[in-house]
């Protein structure tokens, strides 16, 4: 077999065999195939696509390029959730403990933020002492004791994806449905869960800007899961504006604590997406028969405080100071030099809020990284005070900035005013949930 012939075959639109896909992926991981050939191959995939069968083989080959977690010593159905990436998406910190409080087993490996999107690991590390680098045995012990733990992926989990993603980032091959599906699913499968609820984002702040592409990606991932013997449900949800109001690490921990303390109304989009994720996790786990029962269990876990206690316990077992995780003390994690309100420059309706720009603004304040090695300031970020469709008067607060380093403050304000569009006419309200794909749909 020659790599150049396989690139040619894919570029001509033909389907590759299992042996051919394994040749390319394994050859690349072993260092026998150079970056330029892998780049050309992935561009051919981006342009010509892959069948569901090819994508499943690619996923399996990538998964087997490194370690896979064995969670079989834990009781019950091992549950996981995954979001394709967003702004103000603090769902994991709220849903994972709630599902544990309802009897679920949530052994979750999460990622870090990059660019305009946030990452659960960075949020957890904003809690003093909380570690996300934990040995597998200890991780399993914590889950056994508390029903939930969230750690970083071990170093050798899907090395093929680490190498391919780094290349995709700089060769315009990120936005390919089979490459995204295999990247996400190889990591989810290697992390060992039996059942996975995916939150596929669509809109201006998401990889999949068009709804149709998000549905296609969701269906493909559900099919791959089924082919691999896992239960997968995918939600398709809106990322035309930040999901929650808080964008920043400790700020998002605070919002999760508020949700778990019953302080976020049921009409709130973050609440609704958390509920729906939790509902489908409980249903896949056999812990609820239907949506109604699942919702009432989750709600009971909020009302009783058991969800919040699971988060506190998890942080404690992961070495962190859980005393911050209550409404009375959480603001101590948000000590910054300046808190600044950004005011509306005119009266009108909020026509749109571009999530990507909001995320970038928070990143520029120090809440995120432009490149992997950048440090993060856990306390900084912003809290939105408006959502699309709201009416504002001149000088009303659009958002509140938590600032330590002023160097880019003017640039940040300018970007935020660009992101928040105010017009004389109210925009049509977009739905929060576009659809749900289960095994039955694919
Ligand atoms: N998230 C991933 O893990 N991989 C992708 O390709 C896109 C989003
Ligand atoms: Ca498109």
PDB file of C-alpha atoms in Angstrom, residues 207-346:
ATOM      1  CA  UNK A 207     -18.456  24.527  14.789  1.00  0.00           C
ATOM      2  CA  UNK A 208     -21.678  23.560  13.024  1.00  0.00           C
ATOM      3  CA  UNK A 209     -23.187  26.897  12.115  1.00  0.00           C
ATOM      4  CA  UNK A 210     -26.069  25.415  10.116  1.00  0.00           C
ATOM      5  CA  UNK A 211     -28.788  23.402  11.795  1.00  0.00           C
ATOM      6  CA  UNK A 212     -28.752  20.779   9.029  1.00  0.00           C
ATOM      7  CA  UNK A 213     -25.041  20.120   9.552  1.00  0.00           C
ATOM      8  CA  UNK A 214     -25.590  19.757  13.296  1.00  0.00           C
ATOM      9  CA  UNK A 215     -28.320  17.165  12.684  1.00  0.00           C
ATOM     10  CA  UNK A 216     -26.054  15.292  10.282  1.00  0.00           C
ATOM     11  CA  UNK A 217     -23.215  15.261  12.827  1.00  0.00           C
ATOM     12  CA  UNK A 218     -25.588  14.184  15.610  1.00  0.00           C
ATOM     13  CA  UNK A 219     -27.001  11.289  13.579  1.00  0.00           C
ATOM     14  CA  UNK A 220     -23.560  10.104  12.551  1.00  0.00           C
ATOM     15  CA  UNK A 221     -22.320  10.054  16.160  1.00  0.00           C
ATOM     16  CA  UNK A 222     -25.418   8.192  17.379  1.00  0.00           C
ATOM     17  CA  UNK A 223     -24.874   5.594  14.608  1.00  0.00           C
ATOM     18  CA  UNK A 224     -21.198   5.174  15.463  1.00  0.00           C
ATOM     19  CA  UNK A 225     -22.123   4.680  19.111  1.00  0.00           C
ATOM     20  CA  UNK A 226     -24.629   2.008  18.211  1.00  0.00           C
ATOM     21  CA  UNK A 227     -22.149   0.222  15.950  1.00  0.00           C
ATOM     22  CA  UNK A 228     -19.761   0.116  18.923  1.00  0.00           C
ATOM     23  CA  UNK A 229     -22.392  -1.223  21.299  1.00  0.00           C
ATOM     24  CA  UNK A 230     -22.889   1.986  23.290  1.00  0.00           C
ATOM     25  CA  UNK A 231     -26.119   3.850  23.873  1.00  0.00           C
ATOM     26  CA  UNK A 232     -26.005   7.382  22.520  1.00  0.00           C
ATOM     27  CA  UNK A 233     -28.598  10.168  22.458  1.00  0.00           C
ATOM     28  CA  UNK A 234     -27.822  13.544  20.881  1.00  0.00           C
ATOM     29  CA  UNK A 235     -29.480  16.882  21.566  1.00  0.00           C
ATOM     30  CA  UNK A 236     -29.136  19.648  19.011  1.00  0.00           C
ATOM     31  CA  UNK A 237     -29.116  22.949  20.914  1.00  0.00           C
ATOM     32  CA  UNK A 238     -28.686  26.617  20.187  1.00  0.00           C
ATOM     33  CA  UNK A 239     -25.330  28.407  20.337  1.00  0.00           C
ATOM     34  CA  UNK A 240     -26.368  31.671  18.690  1.00  0.00           C
ATOM     35  CA  UNK A 241     -25.807  33.327  22.053  1.00  0.00           C
ATOM     36  CA  UNK A 242     -23.999  32.166  25.212  1.00  0.00           C
ATOM     37  CA  UNK A 243     -25.931  29.395  26.963  1.00  0.00           C
ATOM     38  CA  UNK A 244     -25.576  30.678  30.515  1.00  0.00           C
ATOM     39  CA  UNK A 245     -25.099  34.286  31.569  1.00  0.00           C
ATOM     40  CA  UNK A 246     -21.596  33.756  33.025  1.00  0.00           C
ATOM     41  CA  UNK A 247     -18.523  33.428  30.780  1.00  0.00           C
ATOM     42  CA  UNK A 248     -15.320  32.803  32.716  1.00  0.00           C
ATOM     43  CA  UNK A 249     -14.074  30.048  34.991  1.00  0.00           C
ATOM     44  CA  UNK A 250     -14.999  30.839  38.616  1.00  0.00           C
ATOM     45  CA  UNK A 251     -17.950  32.835  37.241  1.00  0.00           C
ATOM     46  CA  UNK A 252     -19.291  29.681  35.608  1.00  0.00           C
ATOM     47  CA  UNK A 253     -18.689  27.651  38.767  1.00  0.00           C
ATOM     48  CA  UNK A 254     -20.824  30.258  40.553  1.00  0.00           C
ATOM     49  CA  UNK A 255     -23.593  29.858  37.991  1.00  0.00           C
ATOM     50  CA  UNK A 256     -23.517  26.068  38.426  1.00  0.00           C
ATOM     51  CA  UNK A 257     -23.731  26.516  42.222  1.00  0.00           C
ATOM     52  CA  UNK A 258     -26.682  28.872  41.715  1.00  0.00           C
ATOM     53  CA  UNK A 259     -28.425  26.301  39.559  1.00  0.00           C
ATOM     54  CA  UNK A 260     -27.789  23.536  42.093  1.00  0.00           C
ATOM     55  CA  UNK A 261     -29.092  25.855  44.834  1.00  0.00           C
ATOM     56  CA  UNK A 262     -32.390  26.359  43.015  1.00  0.00           C
ATOM     57  CA  UNK A 263     -31.644  29.997  42.211  1.00  0.00           C
ATOM     58  CA  UNK A 264     -31.989  29.726  38.433  1.00  0.00           C
ATOM     59  CA  UNK A 265     -35.550  29.831  37.071  1.00  0.00           C
ATOM     60  CA  UNK A 266     -36.914  26.906  35.076  1.00  0.00           C
ATOM     61  CA  UNK A 267     -37.409  29.151  32.062  1.00  0.00           C
ATOM     62  CA  UNK A 268     -33.669  29.848  31.849  1.00  0.00           C
ATOM     63  CA  UNK A 269     -31.914  28.269  28.831  1.00  0.00           C
ATOM     64  CA  UNK A 270     -29.030  26.889  30.923  1.00  0.00           C
ATOM     65  CA  UNK A 271     -31.545  25.269  33.262  1.00  0.00           C
ATOM     66  CA  UNK A 272     -33.486  23.778  30.348  1.00  0.00           C
ATOM     67  CA  UNK A 273     -30.415  22.318  28.609  1.00  0.00           C
ATOM     68  CA  UNK A 274     -29.126  20.906  31.932  1.00  0.00           C
ATOM     69  CA  UNK A 275     -32.491  19.307  32.587  1.00  0.00           C
ATOM     70  CA  UNK A 276     -32.716  17.763  29.141  1.00  0.00           C
ATOM     71  CA  UNK A 277     -29.163  16.410  29.333  1.00  0.00           C
ATOM     72  CA  UNK A 278     -29.947  14.965  32.751  1.00  0.00           C
ATOM     73  CA  UNK A 279     -33.255  13.503  31.573  1.00  0.00           C
ATOM     74  CA  UNK A 280     -31.581  11.599  28.740  1.00  0.00           C
ATOM     75  CA  UNK A 281     -28.688  10.458  30.933  1.00  0.00           C
ATOM     76  CA  UNK A 282     -31.151   9.035  33.466  1.00  0.00           C
ATOM     77  CA  UNK A 283     -33.190   7.373  30.718  1.00  0.00           C
ATOM     78  CA  UNK A 284     -30.143   5.793  29.026  1.00  0.00           C
ATOM     79  CA  UNK A 285     -28.977   4.642  32.456  1.00  0.00           C
ATOM     80  CA  UNK A 286     -32.287   2.928  33.148  1.00  0.00           C
ATOM     81  CA  UNK A 287     -32.838   5.250  36.120  1.00  0.00           C
ATOM     82  CA  UNK A 288     -36.062   6.766  34.803  1.00  0.00           C
ATOM     83  CA  UNK A 289     -38.785   5.373  32.596  1.00  0.00           C
ATOM     84  CA  UNK A 290     -39.794   8.580  30.918  1.00  0.00           C
ATOM     85  CA  UNK A 291     -39.035  12.263  30.671  1.00  0.00           C
ATOM     86  CA  UNK A 292     -41.572  13.231  33.304  1.00  0.00           C
ATOM     87  CA  UNK A 293     -40.129  10.923  35.979  1.00  0.00           C
ATOM     88  CA  UNK A 294     -36.581  11.944  35.077  1.00  0.00           C
ATOM     89  CA  UNK A 295     -37.427  15.627  35.403  1.00  0.00           C
ATOM     90  CA  UNK A 296     -39.025  15.208  38.778  1.00  0.00           C
ATOM     91  CA  UNK A 297     -36.004  13.245  40.095  1.00  0.00           C
ATOM     92  CA  UNK A 298     -33.630  15.940  38.873  1.00  0.00           C
ATOM     93  CA  UNK A 299     -35.770  18.671  40.342  1.00  0.00           C
ATOM     94  CA  UNK A 300     -35.913  16.842  43.659  1.00  0.00           C
ATOM     95  CA  UNK A 301     -32.093  16.654  43.638  1.00  0.00           C
ATOM     96  CA  UNK A 302     -31.991  20.444  43.288  1.00  0.00           C
ATOM     97  CA  UNK A 303     -34.654  21.079  45.940  1.00  0.00           C
ATOM     98  CA  UNK A 304     -33.060  18.762  48.503  1.00  0.00           C
ATOM     99  CA  UNK A 305     -29.547  20.168  47.901  1.00  0.00           C
ATOM    100  CA  UNK A 306     -28.257  16.661  47.145  1.00  0.00           C
ATOM    101  CA  UNK A 307     -26.934  17.735  43.725  1.00  0.00           C
ATOM    102  CA  UNK A 308     -24.909  20.539  45.297  1.00  0.00           C
ATOM    103  CA  UNK A 309     -23.626  18.158  47.993  1.00  0.00           C
ATOM    104  CA  UNK A 310     -22.361  15.772  45.284  1.00  0.00           C
ATOM    105  CA  UNK A 311     -20.452  18.607  43.615  1.00  0.00           C
ATOM    106  CA  UNK A 312     -18.978  19.676  46.980  1.00  0.00           C
ATOM    107  CA  UNK A 313     -17.982  16.107  47.800  1.00  0.00           C
ATOM    108  CA  UNK A 314     -16.460  15.587  44.363  1.00  0.00           C
ATOM    109  CA  UNK A 315     -14.323  18.716  44.710  1.00  0.00           C
ATOM    110  CA  UNK A 316     -13.275  17.639  48.214  1.00  0.00           C
ATOM    111  CA  UNK A 317     -12.281  14.148  47.033  1.00  0.00           C
ATOM    112  CA  UNK A 318     -10.355  15.756  44.188  1.00  0.00           C
ATOM    113  CA  UNK A 319      -8.324  17.741  46.729  1.00  0.00           C
ATOM    114  CA  UNK A 320     -10.214  21.023  46.508  1.00  0.00           C
ATOM    115  CA  UNK A 321     -11.638  23.376  49.137  1.00  0.00           C
ATOM    116  CA  UNK A 322     -15.357  22.718  48.808  1.00  0.00           C
ATOM    117  CA  UNK A 323     -16.283  25.393  51.357  1.00  0.00           C
ATOM    118  CA  UNK A 324     -16.346  27.914  48.488  1.00  0.00           C
ATOM    119  CA  UNK A 325     -19.157  26.019  46.782  1.00  0.00           C
ATOM    120  CA  UNK A 326     -22.100  27.754  48.407  1.00  0.00           C
ATOM    121  CA  UNK A 327     -23.927  30.992  47.696  1.00  0.00           C
ATOM    122  CA  UNK A 328     -22.460  32.616  50.840  1.00  0.00           C
ATOM    123  CA  UNK A 329     -18.815  32.095  49.940  1.00  0.00           C
ATOM    124  CA  UNK A 330     -18.543  31.646  46.186  1.00  0.00           C
ATOM    125  CA  UNK A 331     -17.947  35.366  45.540  1.00  0.00           C
ATOM    126  CA  UNK A 332     -14.588  35.036  47.301  1.00  0.00           C
ATOM    127  CA  UNK A 333     -13.369  33.275  44.157  1.00  0.00           C
ATOM    128  CA  UNK A 334     -14.270  36.382  42.166  1.00  0.00           C
ATOM    129  CA  UNK A 335     -11.985  38.955  43.763  1.00  0.00           C
ATOM    130  CA  UNK A 336     -10.770  41.111  40.896  1.00  0.00           C
ATOM    131  CA  UNK A 337      -9.240  44.578  40.685  1.00  0.00           C
ATOM    132  CA  UNK A 338     -12.214  46.078  38.860  1.00  0.00           C
ATOM    133  CA  UNK A 339     -15.848  45.241  38.136  1.00  0.00           C
ATOM    134  CA  UNK A 340     -17.102  47.318  35.210  1.00  0.00           C
ATOM    135  CA  UNK A 341     -20.589  47.619  33.714  1.00  0.00           C
ATOM    136  CA  UNK A 342     -20.804  47.898  29.950  1.00  0.00           C
ATOM    137  CA  UNK A 343     -23.728  50.178  29.101  1.00  0.00           C
ATOM    138  CA  UNK A 344     -26.106  50.103  26.146  1.00  0.00           C
ATOM    139  CA  UNK A 345     -25.106  52.783  23.617  1.00  0.00           C
ATOM    140  CA  UNK A 346     -28.736  53.184  22.515  1.00  0.00           C
TER     141      UNK A 346
END
